Short mmCIF file of C-alpha atoms in Angstrom, two decimals:
data_model
loop_
_atom_site.label_atom_id
_atom_site.label_comp_id
_atom_site.label_asym_id
_atom_site.label_seq_id
_atom_site.Cartn_x
_atom_site.Cartn_y
_atom_site.Cartn_z
CA MET A 1 11.98 13.71 -8.46
CA GLN A 2 10.78 10.18 -7.78
CA LEU A 3 8.22 8.50 -9.98
CA GLY A 4 5.49 6.28 -8.59
CA THR A 5 4.41 2.88 -9.76
CA ARG A 6 1.42 0.51 -9.67
CA TRP A 7 1.13 -3.21 -8.95
CA THR A 8 -1.52 -5.76 -8.04
CA SER A 9 -2.18 -6.55 -4.40
CA GLY A 10 -0.47 -9.78 -3.39
CA ALA A 11 2.11 -9.59 -6.18
CA GLN A 12 5.82 -9.05 -5.63
CA LEU A 13 6.45 -5.49 -4.50
CA PRO A 14 8.44 -3.24 -6.83
CA ALA A 15 12.05 -2.54 -5.85
CA ALA A 16 11.13 1.15 -5.32
CA VAL A 17 9.05 0.27 -2.21
CA PRO A 18 11.11 0.91 0.94
CA GLU A 19 11.24 -2.07 3.32
CA ALA A 20 9.59 -0.13 6.18
CA LEU A 21 6.59 0.60 3.95
CA ALA A 22 6.58 -2.95 2.55
CA VAL A 23 5.87 -4.31 6.05
CA GLY A 24 2.55 -2.42 6.16
CA ILE A 25 1.67 -3.28 2.56
CA ARG A 26 2.24 -7.00 3.16
CA ALA A 27 0.05 -6.88 6.29
CA VAL A 28 -2.80 -5.32 4.29
CA ASP A 29 -2.35 -7.80 1.42
CA GLU A 30 -2.54 -10.73 3.85
CA ALA A 31 -5.82 -9.39 5.28
CA ILE A 32 -7.54 -9.26 1.88
CA PRO A 33 -9.57 -12.45 1.38
CA LEU A 34 -9.18 -14.40 -1.84
CA ASP A 35 -12.11 -13.96 -4.19
CA GLU A 36 -13.56 -17.37 -4.96
CA LEU A 37 -15.32 -15.94 -8.04
CA GLY A 38 -12.03 -14.93 -9.62
CA GLN A 39 -12.47 -11.17 -9.43
CA PRO A 40 -9.23 -9.24 -9.86
CA ARG A 41 -7.41 -8.06 -6.75
CA PRO A 42 -7.15 -4.31 -6.13
CA ARG A 43 -4.04 -2.45 -7.23
CA TRP A 44 -1.58 -0.40 -5.22
CA THR A 45 -0.24 3.00 -6.27
CA LEU A 46 3.07 4.19 -4.85
CA THR A 47 3.62 7.94 -4.83
CA TRP A 48 6.04 10.22 -3.05
CA LEU A 49 4.98 13.31 -1.11
CA GLU A 50 7.77 15.59 0.06
CA GLY A 51 10.20 12.69 -0.34
CA ARG A 52 8.11 10.27 1.74
CA PRO A 53 6.55 7.15 0.20
CA ILE A 54 2.79 6.61 0.30
CA ALA A 55 1.04 3.49 -1.01
CA GLU A 56 -2.69 3.65 -1.70
CA LEU A 57 -4.85 0.67 -2.53
CA ASP A 58 -7.77 1.10 -4.95
CA THR A 59 -10.08 0.40 -1.98
CA GLY A 60 -8.94 3.56 -0.17
CA VAL A 61 -6.51 1.91 2.26
CA VAL A 62 -3.35 4.01 2.63
CA VAL A 63 0.02 2.87 3.98
CA SER A 64 2.48 5.60 4.87
CA LEU A 65 5.40 6.05 7.23
CA ASN A 66 4.87 7.94 10.49
CA ALA A 67 7.41 10.36 11.94
CA ASP A 68 9.34 7.43 13.44
CA GLY A 69 9.57 5.70 10.04
CA VAL A 70 7.10 2.96 10.98
CA ALA A 71 4.36 1.88 8.56
CA GLU A 72 0.91 3.20 9.45
CA VAL A 73 -2.31 2.02 7.82
CA THR A 74 -5.23 4.45 7.39
CA TYR A 75 -8.34 4.62 5.29
CA ASP A 76 -8.70 7.61 2.94
CA GLY A 77 -6.48 9.73 5.17
CA GLY A 78 -8.58 9.02 8.26
CA ASP A 79 -7.67 7.48 11.56
CA ALA A 80 -5.02 4.81 11.79
CA PHE A 81 -6.16 1.22 12.17
CA ALA A 82 -5.27 -0.42 15.46
#
């Protein structure tokens, strides 16, 4: 069994995040604009489904690994972003 974890977008990724998944997470983090009013950034949740890592942002953005082990970004389980 693998336990998940949570962290704030833009913060250092936990050691449990595989590097292939981290690539997609960093790309999403870089696309989130800074809030000039000081609102907190959304948080990521890392879970494992059938041994595969899935990171979901509070906003509904999901980063998972496709069959080739490459990070794929979707929104609430919908279509992948181009």
